[in-house]
Structures are given as structure tokens and as C-alpha cells.
Coordinates of C-alpha atoms in Angstrom, one line a residue:
Chain A
X1 CA 259.2 89.7 370.8
X2 CA 260.6 93.1 371.6
X3 CA 264.7 93.1 371.9
X4 CA 266.1 95.7 373.9
X5 CA 268.4 96.0 377.0
X6 CA 265.5 96.2 379.0
X7 CA 263.4 93.5 380.5
X8 CA 260.2 93.4 381.4
X9 CA 260.6 91.5 384.9
X10 CA 263.7 93.7 386.0
X11 CA 260.9 96.8 385.3
X12 CA 258.6 95.3 387.3
X13 CA 260.8 94.4 390.3
X14 CA 261.7 98.1 389.9
X15 CA 258.2 99.5 390.9
X16 CA 259.6 98.0 394.6
X17 CA 262.9 99.8 394.8
X18 CA 261.1 103.4 393.7
X19 CA 259.8 105.4 396.6
X20 CA 256.0 105.4 396.2
X21 CA 255.8 109.0 396.2
X22 CA 257.2 108.7 392.3
X23 CA 255.0 106.1 391.3
X24 CA 251.3 105.6 390.2
X25 CA 250.9 109.1 389.1
X26 CA 247.5 111.2 388.0
X27 CA 246.5 109.9 384.6
X28 CA 243.2 111.5 383.3
X29 CA 241.6 112.8 380.5
X30 CA 241.6 116.5 380.0
X31 CA 238.3 117.5 378.2
X32 CA 239.2 121.1 377.9
X33 CA 242.7 120.2 376.2
X34 CA 241.2 117.8 374.0
X35 CA 238.3 119.9 373.1
X36 CA 240.9 122.7 371.6
X37 CA 243.1 120.0 370.2
X38 CA 240.6 118.1 368.2
X39 CA 241.4 114.7 369.8
X40 CA 241.0 112.8 373.2
X41 CA 244.0 114.0 375.3
X42 CA 244.6 112.4 378.5
X43 CA 247.9 113.6 380.7
X44 CA 250.2 111.6 382.6
X45 CA 251.5 113.5 385.2
X46 CA 255.1 113.3 386.6
X47 CA 255.3 116.6 387.9
X48 CA 253.6 116.3 391.4
X49 CA 256.4 115.0 393.5
X50 CA 259.5 116.0 395.5
X51 CA 261.7 116.6 392.4
X52 CA 259.1 117.8 390.1
X53 CA 259.8 115.3 387.2
X54 CA 260.0 111.7 386.0
X55 CA 263.6 111.3 386.8
X56 CA 263.1 110.0 390.5
X57 CA 262.0 107.0 389.1
X58 CA 265.4 106.2 387.8
X59 CA 267.4 107.6 390.1
X60 CA 265.8 105.7 393.0
X61 CA 267.3 102.6 391.2
X62 CA 270.5 103.7 390.7
X63 CA 271.0 105.2 394.0
X64 CA 269.6 101.8 396.0
X65 CA 272.1 99.8 393.9
X66 CA 275.1 101.8 394.8
X67 CA 274.1 101.9 398.5
X68 CA 273.8 98.1 398.2
X69 CA 277.0 97.8 396.9
X70 CA 278.7 100.2 399.4
X71 CA 279.6 102.4 396.7
X72 CA 279.3 106.2 398.7
X73 CA 279.9 108.4 395.7
X74 CA 278.7 109.3 392.2
X75 CA 279.3 111.9 389.4
X76 CA 276.6 112.4 386.6
X77 CA 276.2 115.1 384.2
X78 CA 272.8 116.8 384.1
X79 CA 270.5 119.2 382.3
X80 CA 269.1 119.7 385.7
X81 CA 266.2 117.1 386.4
X82 CA 268.0 114.3 386.9
X83 CA 271.1 115.9 389.1
X84 CA 267.9 117.0 391.3
X85 CA 266.5 113.8 391.3
X86 CA 269.9 112.1 391.9
X87 CA 270.6 114.3 394.9
X88 CA 267.2 113.8 396.5
X89 CA 267.6 109.8 396.2
X90 CA 271.4 110.0 397.1
X91 CA 270.6 112.5 400.2
X92 CA 268.4 109.8 401.8
X93 CA 270.7 107.1 401.6
X94 CA 273.7 109.1 402.5
X95 CA 275.6 109.1 399.0
X96 CA 278.1 111.7 398.4
X97 CA 276.6 113.3 394.9
X98 CA 278.5 115.8 392.3
X99 CA 276.7 117.1 389.7
X100 CA 277.8 118.6 386.4
X101 CA 275.7 121.0 384.3
X102 CA 275.9 123.5 382.1
X103 CA 275.8 127.6 383.0
X104 CA 272.9 127.4 380.4
X105 CA 270.7 125.5 382.7
X106 CA 267.9 127.2 384.3
X107 CA 268.8 128.5 387.5
X108 CA 265.7 127.1 389.5
X109 CA 267.1 123.6 388.5
X110 CA 270.6 124.5 389.5
X111 CA 269.4 125.8 392.7
X112 CA 267.4 122.5 394.2
X113 CA 270.3 120.8 393.3
X114 CA 272.4 122.8 395.5
X115 CA 269.5 122.8 398.1
X116 CA 269.4 118.9 398.2
X117 CA 273.5 119.0 399.4
X118 CA 274.7 117.9 396.1
X119 CA 278.1 119.0 395.0
X120 CA 277.5 121.4 391.8
X121 CA 280.1 122.0 389.0
X122 CA 279.1 124.4 386.4
X123 CA 280.9 124.3 382.8
X124 CA 280.5 127.0 380.3
X125 CA 279.6 124.7 377.6
X126 CA 276.5 123.2 376.8
X127 CA 275.0 119.7 378.2
X128 CA 277.4 117.6 375.9
X129 CA 280.4 119.5 377.5
X130 CA 279.3 118.7 380.9
X131 CA 279.0 114.9 380.0
X132 CA 282.4 115.2 379.2
X133 CA 283.6 117.2 382.3
X134 CA 281.6 114.4 384.3
X135 CA 283.3 111.4 382.8
X136 CA 286.7 112.7 383.4
X137 CA 285.9 113.8 387.4
X138 CA 284.4 110.3 387.5
X139 CA 287.9 108.7 386.1
X140 CA 289.9 111.0 388.6
X141 CA 288.3 110.2 391.8
X142 CA 287.7 106.5 390.7
X143 CA 283.9 106.8 391.4
X144 CA 281.0 105.9 389.9
X145 CA 279.6 107.7 386.5
X146 CA 275.9 107.7 386.1
X147 CA 275.2 108.2 382.7
X148 CA 271.5 108.9 381.7
X149 CA 269.9 106.6 379.3
X150 CA 273.0 104.6 378.7
X151 CA 272.6 103.3 382.3
X152 CA 269.9 100.8 382.2
X153 CA 268.7 101.8 385.6
X154 CA 267.5 105.3 384.3
X155 CA 265.8 103.4 381.2
X156 CA 263.9 100.7 383.8
X157 CA 262.9 103.6 386.3
X158 CA 261.4 105.7 383.4
X159 CA 259.9 102.4 382.3
X160 CA 257.6 101.7 385.2
X161 CA 255.5 104.6 383.4
X162 CA 255.0 102.1 381.0
X163 CA 253.6 99.7 383.3
X164 CA 251.0 102.2 384.4
X165 CA 250.4 103.4 381.0
X166 CA 249.8 99.7 379.9
X167 CA 246.6 99.4 382.0
X168 CA 244.9 102.7 380.3
X169 CA 243.1 102.4 377.0
X170 CA 244.7 104.4 374.3
X171 CA 245.8 104.6 370.7
X172 CA 249.1 106.8 371.2
X173 CA 251.7 107.7 373.5
X174 CA 253.6 110.8 373.4
X175 CA 256.8 111.3 374.6
X176 CA 259.2 113.8 374.9
X177 CA 263.0 112.5 373.6
X178 CA 266.2 113.6 374.5
X179 CA 268.8 111.0 375.5
X180 CA 265.9 108.4 375.3
X181 CA 266.0 106.9 378.5
X182 CA 261.8 107.9 378.9
X183 CA 261.3 106.6 375.3
X184 CA 263.1 103.4 375.3
X185 CA 261.6 102.7 378.7
X186 CA 258.0 103.6 377.9
X187 CA 258.3 101.9 374.5
X188 CA 259.8 99.0 375.6
X189 CA 257.0 98.3 378.4
X190 CA 253.9 99.3 375.6
X191 CA 255.5 97.3 373.0
X192 CA 255.7 94.2 374.9
X193 CA 252.3 94.7 376.8
X194 CA 250.1 96.7 374.5
X195 CA 251.6 96.4 371.1
X196 CA 248.7 98.4 369.5
X197 CA 249.8 101.8 371.3
X198 CA 251.5 104.0 369.1
X199 CA 254.7 105.1 370.5
X200 CA 255.7 108.7 369.1
X201 CA 258.6 110.3 370.3
X202 CA 258.7 114.0 370.0
X203 CA 262.3 116.4 370.0
X204 CA 262.8 120.1 369.5
X205 CA 263.6 121.1 365.6
X206 CA 266.7 122.9 367.4
X207 CA 268.1 119.9 369.0
X208 CA 267.1 117.3 366.6
X209 CA 270.2 114.5 366.8
X210 CA 268.3 111.6 368.3
X211 CA 265.4 112.2 365.8
X212 CA 267.7 112.4 362.8
X213 CA 269.6 109.2 364.1
X214 CA 266.3 107.6 364.3
X215 CA 265.3 108.3 360.8
X216 CA 268.9 107.7 359.5
X217 CA 268.8 104.4 361.5
X218 CA 272.7 105.3 362.6
X219 CA 273.9 107.8 364.9
X220 CA 273.8 111.6 363.9
X221 CA 275.4 114.1 365.9
X222 CA 275.0 117.8 365.7
X223 CA 277.4 121.0 365.9
X224 CA 274.9 122.9 367.8
X225 CA 271.6 123.2 369.5
X226 CA 269.1 125.9 369.8
X227 CA 265.9 125.3 371.9
X228 CA 264.4 126.3 375.1
X229 CA 263.5 122.6 376.1
X230 CA 266.7 122.5 378.1
X231 CA 265.8 118.9 379.4
X232 CA 266.0 117.3 375.9
X233 CA 268.8 118.9 374.6
X234 CA 271.9 116.9 373.3
X235 CA 273.9 116.7 370.3
X236 CA 275.6 113.1 370.5
X237 CA 273.1 110.1 370.7
X238 CA 274.4 107.2 372.5
X239 CA 274.5 104.1 370.1
X240 CA 273.0 101.6 372.4
X241 CA 270.0 103.6 373.4
X242 CA 269.2 104.4 369.6
X243 CA 269.4 100.6 368.8
X244 CA 266.7 100.4 371.6
X245 CA 264.6 103.5 370.4
X246 CA 264.6 101.9 367.0
X247 CA 263.4 98.8 368.3
X248 CA 260.3 100.3 370.3
X249 CA 259.5 103.6 368.8
X250 CA 256.7 103.9 365.9
X251 CA 257.9 107.5 365.0
X252 CA 260.0 110.7 366.3
X253 CA 259.1 113.8 365.2
X254 CA 260.4 117.3 365.4
X255 CA 258.6 120.4 366.5
X256 CA 259.3 124.3 366.1
X257 CA 259.9 126.5 369.6
X258 CA 257.0 128.3 368.6
X259 CA 254.9 125.1 369.0
X260 CA 256.4 124.3 372.5
X261 CA 255.7 127.8 373.8
X262 CA 251.8 127.2 372.4
X263 CA 251.7 123.9 374.0
X264 CA 253.2 125.4 377.2
X265 CA 250.5 128.3 377.1
X266 CA 247.7 125.9 376.3
X267 CA 248.7 123.6 379.1
X268 CA 248.5 126.6 381.6
X269 CA 245.0 127.5 380.0
X270 CA 243.3 124.2 379.4
X271 CA 245.1 121.7 382.1
X272 CA 246.2 124.4 384.9
X273 CA 249.5 123.1 384.6
X274 CA 252.8 125.0 384.7
X275 CA 255.2 122.9 383.0
X276 CA 258.9 123.1 381.6
X277 CA 259.4 123.2 377.6
X278 CA 260.5 119.6 377.6
X279 CA 256.9 118.6 378.9
X280 CA 255.1 120.4 376.2
X281 CA 256.7 118.5 373.2
X282 CA 253.5 116.2 372.7
X283 CA 251.1 118.9 372.8
X284 CA 253.2 120.9 370.2
X285 CA 253.3 117.5 368.1
X286 CA 249.3 117.7 367.9
X287 CA 249.6 121.5 367.2
X288 CA 251.7 121.1 364.1
X289 CA 249.9 118.1 362.7
X290 CA 246.3 117.9 363.8
X291 CA 245.3 115.4 360.8
X292 CA 247.3 112.9 362.1
X293 CA 245.8 113.0 365.6
X294 CA 242.4 114.1 364.8
X295 CA 239.7 111.7 366.7
X296 CA 242.5 109.8 368.2
X297 CA 243.2 108.9 371.9
X298 CA 246.5 110.1 372.8
X299 CA 248.3 110.4 376.0
X300 CA 251.1 113.0 376.5
X301 CA 253.6 112.4 379.4
X302 CA 254.1 115.8 381.1
X303 CA 257.6 115.1 382.3
X304 CA 258.8 118.1 384.4
X305 CA 257.8 121.3 385.6
X306 CA 261.2 122.9 386.7
X307 CA 261.2 126.2 385.1
X308 CA 262.4 129.4 386.1
X309 CA 259.5 131.7 386.8
X310 CA 260.8 134.7 384.8
X311 CA 261.4 132.6 381.6
X312 CA 258.1 130.7 381.9
X313 CA 256.6 134.2 382.1
X314 CA 258.7 135.6 379.0
X315 CA 257.8 132.5 376.9
X316 CA 254.1 132.2 377.9
X317 CA 253.2 135.9 378.1
X318 CA 255.8 137.7 376.3
X319 CA 257.5 139.6 379.1
X320 CA 259.2 139.0 382.3
X321 CA 257.2 138.6 385.3
Chain B
X1 CA 234.7 108.6 420.1
X2 CA 233.8 111.8 417.6
X3 CA 230.2 112.1 417.0
X4 CA 229.3 113.8 413.7
X5 CA 227.0 113.0 411.0
X6 CA 229.6 111.0 409.3
X7 CA 230.5 107.5 409.6
X8 CA 234.0 106.0 409.1
X9 CA 232.6 102.6 407.7
X10 CA 230.4 104.6 405.0
X11 CA 233.3 106.8 404.1
X12 CA 235.5 103.6 403.4
X13 CA 232.8 102.2 401.4
X14 CA 232.5 105.3 399.7
X15 CA 236.0 104.7 398.2
X16 CA 234.3 102.0 396.0
X17 CA 231.8 104.3 394.6
X18 CA 234.2 107.0 393.7
X19 CA 236.1 107.0 390.0
X20 CA 239.6 106.1 391.0
X21 CA 240.8 109.0 388.7
X22 CA 239.7 111.2 392.0
X23 CA 241.7 108.7 394.7
X24 CA 245.1 108.3 396.0
X25 CA 246.3 111.8 394.7
X26 CA 249.7 113.0 395.4
X27 CA 250.9 113.6 398.6
X28 CA 254.5 114.7 399.0
X29 CA 257.0 117.0 401.1
X30 CA 257.9 120.3 399.2
X31 CA 261.2 121.1 400.5
X32 CA 261.5 124.1 398.3
X33 CA 258.1 125.6 399.9
X34 CA 259.3 124.5 403.4
X35 CA 262.5 126.2 403.3
X36 CA 260.8 129.5 402.6
X37 CA 257.9 129.1 405.1
X38 CA 260.1 127.7 407.9
X39 CA 258.4 124.5 408.5
X40 CA 258.2 120.8 407.0
X41 CA 255.3 121.6 404.3
X42 CA 253.4 118.6 402.6
X43 CA 251.3 119.1 399.6
X44 CA 248.1 116.8 398.9
X45 CA 247.1 117.7 395.3
X46 CA 243.8 117.7 394.7
X47 CA 243.7 119.3 391.4
X48 CA 245.3 116.4 389.1
X49 CA 242.0 115.2 387.6
X50 CA 239.2 115.7 385.2
X51 CA 237.6 118.7 387.3
X52 CA 240.5 120.1 388.6
X53 CA 239.3 120.0 392.1
X54 CA 238.3 117.7 395.2
X55 CA 234.8 117.7 394.7
X56 CA 234.5 114.8 392.5
X57 CA 235.0 112.7 395.6
X58 CA 231.6 113.8 396.7
X59 CA 229.8 114.3 393.3
X60 CA 230.4 110.2 392.3
X61 CA 228.7 109.5 395.4
X62 CA 225.8 111.7 395.1
X63 CA 225.3 110.8 391.6
X64 CA 226.0 106.7 391.8
X65 CA 223.2 107.1 394.4
X66 CA 220.6 109.1 392.4
X67 CA 221.1 107.0 389.3
X68 CA 220.5 103.8 391.6
X69 CA 217.2 105.3 392.8
X70 CA 216.4 106.3 389.2
X71 CA 216.3 109.8 389.7
X72 CA 217.3 111.1 386.5
X73 CA 217.6 114.8 387.5
X74 CA 219.4 117.1 390.1
X75 CA 219.8 120.8 390.8
X76 CA 222.6 122.4 392.6
X77 CA 224.1 125.7 393.4
X78 CA 227.6 125.7 393.1
X79 CA 230.3 128.6 393.2
X80 CA 231.7 126.6 390.2
X81 CA 233.7 123.8 391.4
X82 CA 230.6 121.2 392.6
X83 CA 228.8 122.5 389.5
X84 CA 231.8 120.9 387.4
X85 CA 232.4 117.8 389.2
X86 CA 228.5 117.1 389.6
X87 CA 228.4 117.8 385.5
X88 CA 231.2 115.3 385.1
X89 CA 229.6 112.7 387.2
X90 CA 226.1 113.3 385.6
X91 CA 227.4 113.0 382.5
X92 CA 228.5 109.6 383.0
X93 CA 225.3 108.5 384.4
X94 CA 222.9 110.0 382.1
X95 CA 221.8 112.3 384.8
X96 CA 220.0 115.7 383.9
X97 CA 222.1 118.4 385.9
X98 CA 221.2 121.9 386.6
X99 CA 223.5 124.2 387.7
X100 CA 222.9 127.5 389.5
X101 CA 226.1 129.7 389.7
X102 CA 226.6 133.4 390.6
X103 CA 227.4 135.9 387.6
X104 CA 230.5 136.8 390.0
X105 CA 231.8 133.0 389.5
X106 CA 235.2 132.6 387.3
X107 CA 234.3 132.3 383.7
X108 CA 236.6 129.5 383.6
X109 CA 234.3 127.6 386.1
X110 CA 231.1 128.3 384.2
X111 CA 232.5 127.5 380.6
X112 CA 233.5 124.1 382.1
X113 CA 230.0 123.6 383.7
X114 CA 228.5 124.4 380.3
X115 CA 231.1 122.3 378.4
X116 CA 230.2 119.0 380.4
X117 CA 226.5 119.6 379.3
X118 CA 225.2 120.5 382.6
X119 CA 222.3 123.2 382.1
X120 CA 223.7 126.5 383.9
X121 CA 221.3 129.3 385.2
X122 CA 223.2 132.6 386.3
X123 CA 221.8 134.7 389.0
X124 CA 223.0 138.2 390.0
X125 CA 223.7 138.1 393.5
X126 CA 226.3 136.0 395.3
X127 CA 226.7 132.2 395.9
X128 CA 223.7 132.7 398.8
X129 CA 221.4 134.1 396.1
X130 CA 222.2 131.0 393.8
X131 CA 221.7 128.6 396.8
X132 CA 218.1 130.5 397.0
X133 CA 217.3 130.2 393.5
X134 CA 218.4 126.4 393.1
X135 CA 216.2 125.6 396.1
X136 CA 213.6 127.2 394.4
X137 CA 214.0 125.4 390.9
X138 CA 214.2 122.1 392.6
X139 CA 210.8 122.6 394.2
X140 CA 209.0 123.9 391.0
X141 CA 210.6 120.6 389.1
X142 CA 210.3 118.3 391.8
X143 CA 213.7 117.4 391.6
X144 CA 216.9 116.2 394.0
X145 CA 218.6 119.6 395.5
X146 CA 222.3 118.5 395.9
X147 CA 223.3 120.7 398.9
X148 CA 227.1 120.9 399.4
X149 CA 228.2 120.1 402.7
X150 CA 224.5 119.9 404.2
X151 CA 224.2 116.7 401.9
X152 CA 226.5 113.8 403.5
X153 CA 227.6 112.7 400.5
X154 CA 229.6 115.5 399.8
X155 CA 231.1 115.4 402.9
X156 CA 231.8 111.7 403.0
X157 CA 233.4 111.9 399.6
X158 CA 235.8 114.9 400.6
X159 CA 236.4 112.8 403.8
X160 CA 238.0 110.0 401.5
X161 CA 240.8 112.7 401.3
X162 CA 241.1 112.1 405.5
X163 CA 241.9 108.2 405.1
X164 CA 244.9 109.1 402.5
X165 CA 246.1 111.4 405.0
X166 CA 245.9 109.5 408.1
X167 CA 248.5 107.1 406.7
X168 CA 250.9 110.1 406.4
X169 CA 253.0 111.3 409.2
X170 CA 252.4 114.7 410.2
X171 CA 251.7 117.3 412.7
X172 CA 248.7 119.2 411.5
X173 CA 246.7 119.6 408.3
X174 CA 245.5 122.9 406.7
X175 CA 242.1 122.8 405.2
X176 CA 240.1 125.2 402.9
X177 CA 237.1 126.4 404.9
X178 CA 233.8 127.5 402.8
X179 CA 230.4 125.3 403.4
X180 CA 232.6 122.9 405.7
X181 CA 232.4 119.7 403.7
X182 CA 236.0 119.3 403.4
X183 CA 236.9 120.5 406.9
X184 CA 234.2 118.0 408.6
X185 CA 235.0 115.5 406.2
X186 CA 238.6 115.3 406.6
X187 CA 238.4 116.3 410.3
X188 CA 235.9 113.6 410.9
X189 CA 238.5 110.7 409.7
X190 CA 241.7 112.2 411.3
X191 CA 240.1 112.8 414.6
X192 CA 238.9 109.3 414.5
X193 CA 242.2 107.6 413.2
X194 CA 245.0 110.0 414.2
X195 CA 243.7 111.9 416.7
X196 CA 247.2 113.6 417.5
X197 CA 246.9 115.5 414.0
X198 CA 245.8 118.9 414.6
X199 CA 242.9 120.0 412.0
X200 CA 242.9 124.0 411.3
X201 CA 240.8 125.2 409.0
X202 CA 241.6 128.5 407.1
X203 CA 239.2 131.1 405.4
X204 CA 239.1 134.5 404.0
X205 CA 238.7 137.6 406.4
X206 CA 236.6 138.6 403.8
X207 CA 234.1 135.7 404.0
X208 CA 234.5 134.7 407.6
X209 CA 231.0 133.5 408.5
X210 CA 231.9 129.9 409.2
X211 CA 235.2 130.9 411.2
X212 CA 232.9 133.5 413.4
X213 CA 230.1 130.5 413.8
X214 CA 233.1 128.3 414.9
X215 CA 234.5 130.6 417.4
X216 CA 231.0 131.9 418.7
X217 CA 229.7 128.3 418.9
X218 CA 226.6 129.3 417.1
X219 CA 225.6 130.4 413.5
X220 CA 227.0 133.9 412.8
X221 CA 225.9 135.0 409.2
X222 CA 227.3 138.2 407.4
X223 CA 225.9 140.3 405.1
X224 CA 228.4 140.7 402.7
X225 CA 231.5 139.1 401.3
X226 CA 234.6 140.5 399.6
X227 CA 237.5 137.8 398.8
X228 CA 239.0 136.4 395.7
X229 CA 238.7 133.1 397.1
X230 CA 235.5 132.4 395.1
X231 CA 235.2 128.6 396.1
X232 CA 234.7 129.3 399.8
X233 CA 232.7 132.7 400.0
X234 CA 229.4 131.9 402.1
X235 CA 227.4 134.1 404.3
X236 CA 225.2 131.6 405.7
X237 CA 226.7 128.9 407.8
X238 CA 224.4 125.2 407.6
X239 CA 223.8 124.7 411.7
X240 CA 224.5 120.9 411.3
X241 CA 227.5 121.6 409.6
X242 CA 229.0 123.5 412.1
X243 CA 227.9 121.2 414.7
X244 CA 230.2 118.7 413.1
X245 CA 232.9 121.2 412.7
X246 CA 232.9 122.0 416.4
X247 CA 233.3 118.2 416.6
X248 CA 236.4 118.0 414.5
X249 CA 238.3 121.0 414.1
X250 CA 241.0 122.2 416.4
X251 CA 240.8 125.8 415.2
X252 CA 239.8 127.7 412.3
X253 CA 241.6 130.9 411.2
X254 CA 241.1 134.1 409.3
X255 CA 243.6 135.1 406.4
X256 CA 244.2 138.5 404.6
X257 CA 243.8 138.8 400.9
X258 CA 247.3 139.9 400.4
X259 CA 248.1 136.5 401.9
X260 CA 246.2 134.6 399.7
X261 CA 247.9 136.2 396.8
X262 CA 251.3 135.4 398.5
X263 CA 250.5 132.1 398.8
X264 CA 249.8 131.7 395.4
X265 CA 252.6 133.1 394.3
X266 CA 254.9 130.8 396.3
X267 CA 253.0 127.9 395.2
X268 CA 253.6 128.8 391.8
X269 CA 257.4 129.7 392.3
X270 CA 258.3 126.6 395.0
X271 CA 256.0 123.7 394.1
X272 CA 255.3 124.6 390.2
X273 CA 251.6 124.6 391.1
X274 CA 249.1 127.3 389.6
X275 CA 246.3 127.2 392.3
X276 CA 243.0 128.8 392.5
X277 CA 242.8 131.4 395.6
X278 CA 240.9 129.0 398.0
X279 CA 244.1 126.4 397.6
X280 CA 246.2 129.1 399.0
X281 CA 244.5 129.5 402.1
X282 CA 247.0 126.9 403.9
X283 CA 250.0 128.9 402.9
X284 CA 248.3 132.0 403.8
X285 CA 247.9 131.0 407.2
X286 CA 251.5 129.8 407.6
X287 CA 252.5 132.9 406.2
X288 CA 250.5 135.2 408.7
X289 CA 251.5 133.1 411.7
X290 CA 254.9 131.7 411.1
X291 CA 255.8 131.0 414.9
X292 CA 252.7 128.8 415.1
X293 CA 253.9 126.6 412.5
X294 CA 257.7 126.8 412.9
X295 CA 259.5 123.3 412.8
X296 CA 256.0 121.4 412.6
X297 CA 255.3 119.0 409.7
X298 CA 252.3 120.7 407.9
X299 CA 250.1 119.3 405.2
X300 CA 248.1 121.5 403.2
X301 CA 245.5 120.6 401.0
X302 CA 245.5 122.0 397.6
X303 CA 242.1 121.8 396.4
X304 CA 241.4 123.3 393.5
X305 CA 243.0 124.9 390.4
X306 CA 240.1 126.4 388.3
X307 CA 241.1 130.2 387.7
X308 CA 240.9 132.2 385.0
X309 CA 244.4 132.6 383.5
X310 CA 243.5 136.9 383.5
X311 CA 242.6 137.0 386.8
X312 CA 245.3 134.6 388.3
X313 CA 247.7 136.9 386.2
X314 CA 246.8 140.1 387.4
X315 CA 246.9 138.8 391.3
X316 CA 249.9 136.9 391.0
X317 CA 252.0 139.3 389.1
X318 CA 250.1 142.3 389.0
X319 CA 249.1 143.1 385.7
X320 CA 246.7 141.0 382.8
X321 CA 248.1 138.4 380.6

């Protein structure tokens, strides 16, 4: 019996709260990618939706709940994808959404947050400074602070991916690790329904706080970060989320920036997918440790495709577009 | 009452013969694309599957039928996507698949046909010469010739997209027009179930035979073709398919090559999608006639993503990768 803050019945119920546009995403074996990587690779594609990331699964829950409670406003910190998804879910329900983001976030993500009608506040520091500022704003205004990975709705929303994966035959699932909502969500479901499936989290070596914490079995913070995988870059793991992660993940590994870039290029060439760096972490993990994956049946979750095209071009082709 | 060679009950039954990996594909409004194009644009994404095009919907029917009949071999001509999909559907059923393709077909498509274990024969001419050679081979060997758009399974397979679109609220659907299987398939379903939805076919001005035939209401052939949209390039419309198209399409329009390239670039920038030229025809049509689409609620079918990355790069970014 897996014990985390998450609950399978609530996760099943969550599917009914989430706009179907985010559910039952494509899941298919990609022959071409598998043959270059030396294992069977299946893709769980979370980008073909109005916000181009998996975050809508969680924000639909958060926004439904706030609307039900008659709480018209919310504040969140976001690396970009959460803000965009909350903007989308909030707009449909007439909620007043404020997003705090780092100036270093991709312009494409910031532009879309604005386009969705959310108020955007930019801070000079990194994502952790955006978190502090969001918390301060929520306190000042007396409105709800949505905290990704800490708020159970964000984890249980992501966990609906796990329900879809549990019906699929595979040996292991590779999940991008940032704050931990997706890893604990999918992990909780798989460890409950398909305990034989290995749950492996992947984080950039340039932003390793959660992975270090997982291996130390206690919160380890870092002073700085240096990764292009903006979507998973954080320095202060949340203790409750770490506890959940320890209960459901089999492993957490770190990958180099050059592997993330190679992964992005391979997803483009062999799967025809443009992805943001966070979504290439699974392929990067296979590239760095091919023996571990050889001959196995692996699913990688393609969690987002919100990139600035110029940056993408520079990474993948080595020059600005 | 719409009368074509297609039948709604058979199309509904077809869904049960097609591997679910090809069905219920993503369908979502793309805000970012709509705001640059001046209308509401929704995407029907047919690329997130093992063959990266919609063709699997039809080849699953063809291959099931042949396997049932105990006919172990088949030959087809293909611009690349049909061959890949038949290779995939045939491999799973132990069928012996021979694909005839033009040397001008994208190397990426030809490589994948080989990788799926199909026998590949290359002809020096264009797609129409591949069709002649495939027909000759089938006669010599006494095996089934699969003819895209003429064989009803290829049309009714594509028509399953129409069932999914009929449940969606829109004013018009933009469909890439080549041999006509997709246009007649989707058109038949929409004109039966949602007669108010306008069905508009889009073809490159560099390969206009079917569109000219549609407007002339009789088969018009051309001597040559000149388009990057390899997936829809043909010179000899099939009379039976033209009759079906006349019964279900509201219009067929031609677009310039530069609009196809702009469409590909916009799909990359605003939707995060790498597509083959044929899949950008719908966006190209909006770009060329914005008044016609202004304020309307349009679905465009993204029918394939099998491109050579170097060619894609040259088209979209103006230089080889």
C-alpha cells in the first residue's frame, strides 16, 4: 500500500473535472526513436492541447475548486507553463489570475500568459524569487496562492496521466523532475495499479536539488542553477513533496545539458516533435546510460513544447534562426 | 441525402477495425495561431502516432481485409505516407508489402518504409509513374494492388476523422487535397452529420489537377507538377473519386508555394508543430484569403509530419540545418 498525500479515488474523480481536451493524450511506440536508442521507446504526448504542456490537467482542478468556493482571484509563481495553464483554466471561469515569473523565463511562455488575460509580474531573480514574491502578493491581497507540487490538485491533476499509462504495457516510465507534481502524481498511480513498472525521474545536473534530496532522503537546497530546462529549475524542494517522491519513485537521475540538447534534436529528427528542454530529459537519460535501458520497454512523457523558436534553433541547430 | 461510394454505417464500423492508436486524435483550439490568422483556428492533429500521418486509419482497414481473405501480399504506389502506414499495418498481420515510390520522395519517408520491413522499389519518374509501375507489378505477381483514394477502405478509413470532427462545433474544415481520399472521406461524414459545416479542400497551385477537375466538373490532367507538398502531388485524378468530391466538397482552392512555407513556419512558431508541407495547406489557404475566413471558426487537419529535417530547415529557416 503506497502512502502519499495523493488518493487514487480522488485522482479518478479528477478526470471528470478536467476539460477532456487535456485527457487521453497520444501514447504510441516510436520505432524510429527506439531503433537509435536501443530500446523500445513509447511517447506520452502532453503538448497537443491549448497550453502545450501537461499543466492543464492540474489547473483545471485548481480553478474548478476556486470557482466553486466563490474565490475569484489567485496568485501563482510559474516558470511559465503553470501560469499559462492557470491563465487558460481561470479565463474560462472568470477568475482573476496573477502570475509571477522570472525575467529569465522564455518570452514565448510570458507572451502567452499575457495573451490569456492573466496579470503578469516579472521578478529579476530566478524561479525561487518568483515564488517568494507570489507568496508576498497573495498575503497582501488576501487571495489564494497556488503552489505547484505542494497543492494536491496540481499533483492529482498530473496523476491522471498515470491512469492512462497504467493501462499500457511497459517496463519503466521516465518523468521530468522539477517541483515533483508530475513525478509524484504519475508515480502514485503506477505504484498502486502497476507496481512492477519502474518510475525513474530525470533532472538536469544544473538544477539538481530534488534529485539530491531524493538520494539524501532529506531536503537538500542549492544556491544557484544553470540549465536550459527552465520548466524544472528550482532550488528549494518542498518537504511534503519529497516525502511523496520517496514513496513512489524508484530512482532519480541527473543528466548533462549536452544530453538534453541531443535529446531535443533526436525527438525532432526521429519523432517529428519540437519540445522544450524539460520534455527531452527522458531521452537524455537513455543517452547517458544506454546499458540500463537496452532492450527495455520505456515510456517517456513529453511534458511541454513551449519554447522560444530562436533559442530552440540555437540549441538544436547551433545558430539563431 | 449525400450519395458517394462511401457509407456512414461502414465508416462507423471501420473504427472497430482501426488500431485505437490512430483514433480520437487531439482536436483543440490554438489561440496563438488564431490570433495571427484573424479567425478561430482549431487543429486536428493526425501526426502523433507510429506512422506520423492519418494514413494508418485506412491501411488498418485494407490490411485487416486482406488478412481475413488470406491474401498474403500487396503492392501499392505511394508518395511515402501510404507506404509507411501499409508497412506498419501489414507487418502486424504478417503481410508481404511492396511499395513503389518516386526517387523524388523524401528520404525520411523512404527510410521508414524500409525500416518497417516493406520491399521498396524506386522509380525515376514522379508519383504517377510509381502508380503505373505498381499496377504492372501487381498484375505480374497476381497480388492485390492497393490504390489510394480509389480503394474504398482508404477513403472510409480517413472518413473516421470526420466522425470525430462531426462532434465538434465549427464553421468550416480545411482539408489537404491530393488523390482525394481524405477530402471525400471527411466530406462524406460532415455533409451527412453536420451539413452546415463548409468543406474546403486545399491543393498546391503547383499540382492542381484535382482542383481544376473539381471546378471543371470533369477530369482534368496535367503534364507536370512543381510543389514541395509531395504528399498531395498527382497529375491524374481518378474519375470515381472526383464524383465523390463533387458531392461533398463546397470548394477547392489552390495556394502558392510561398504560402505553404509561411504556413509551416507559423505552425512551428505558434503551435509548436513540425509538419510536412501538405499539412500546412489549410493555414496557407487562410493566409491567401484572410477576408474569407475572418472571424470564422475553422478546423485545419494536420495530416502528416514526415519531413526530411534538412529540407524542412531550408524551407522554414532559409538554410540547410
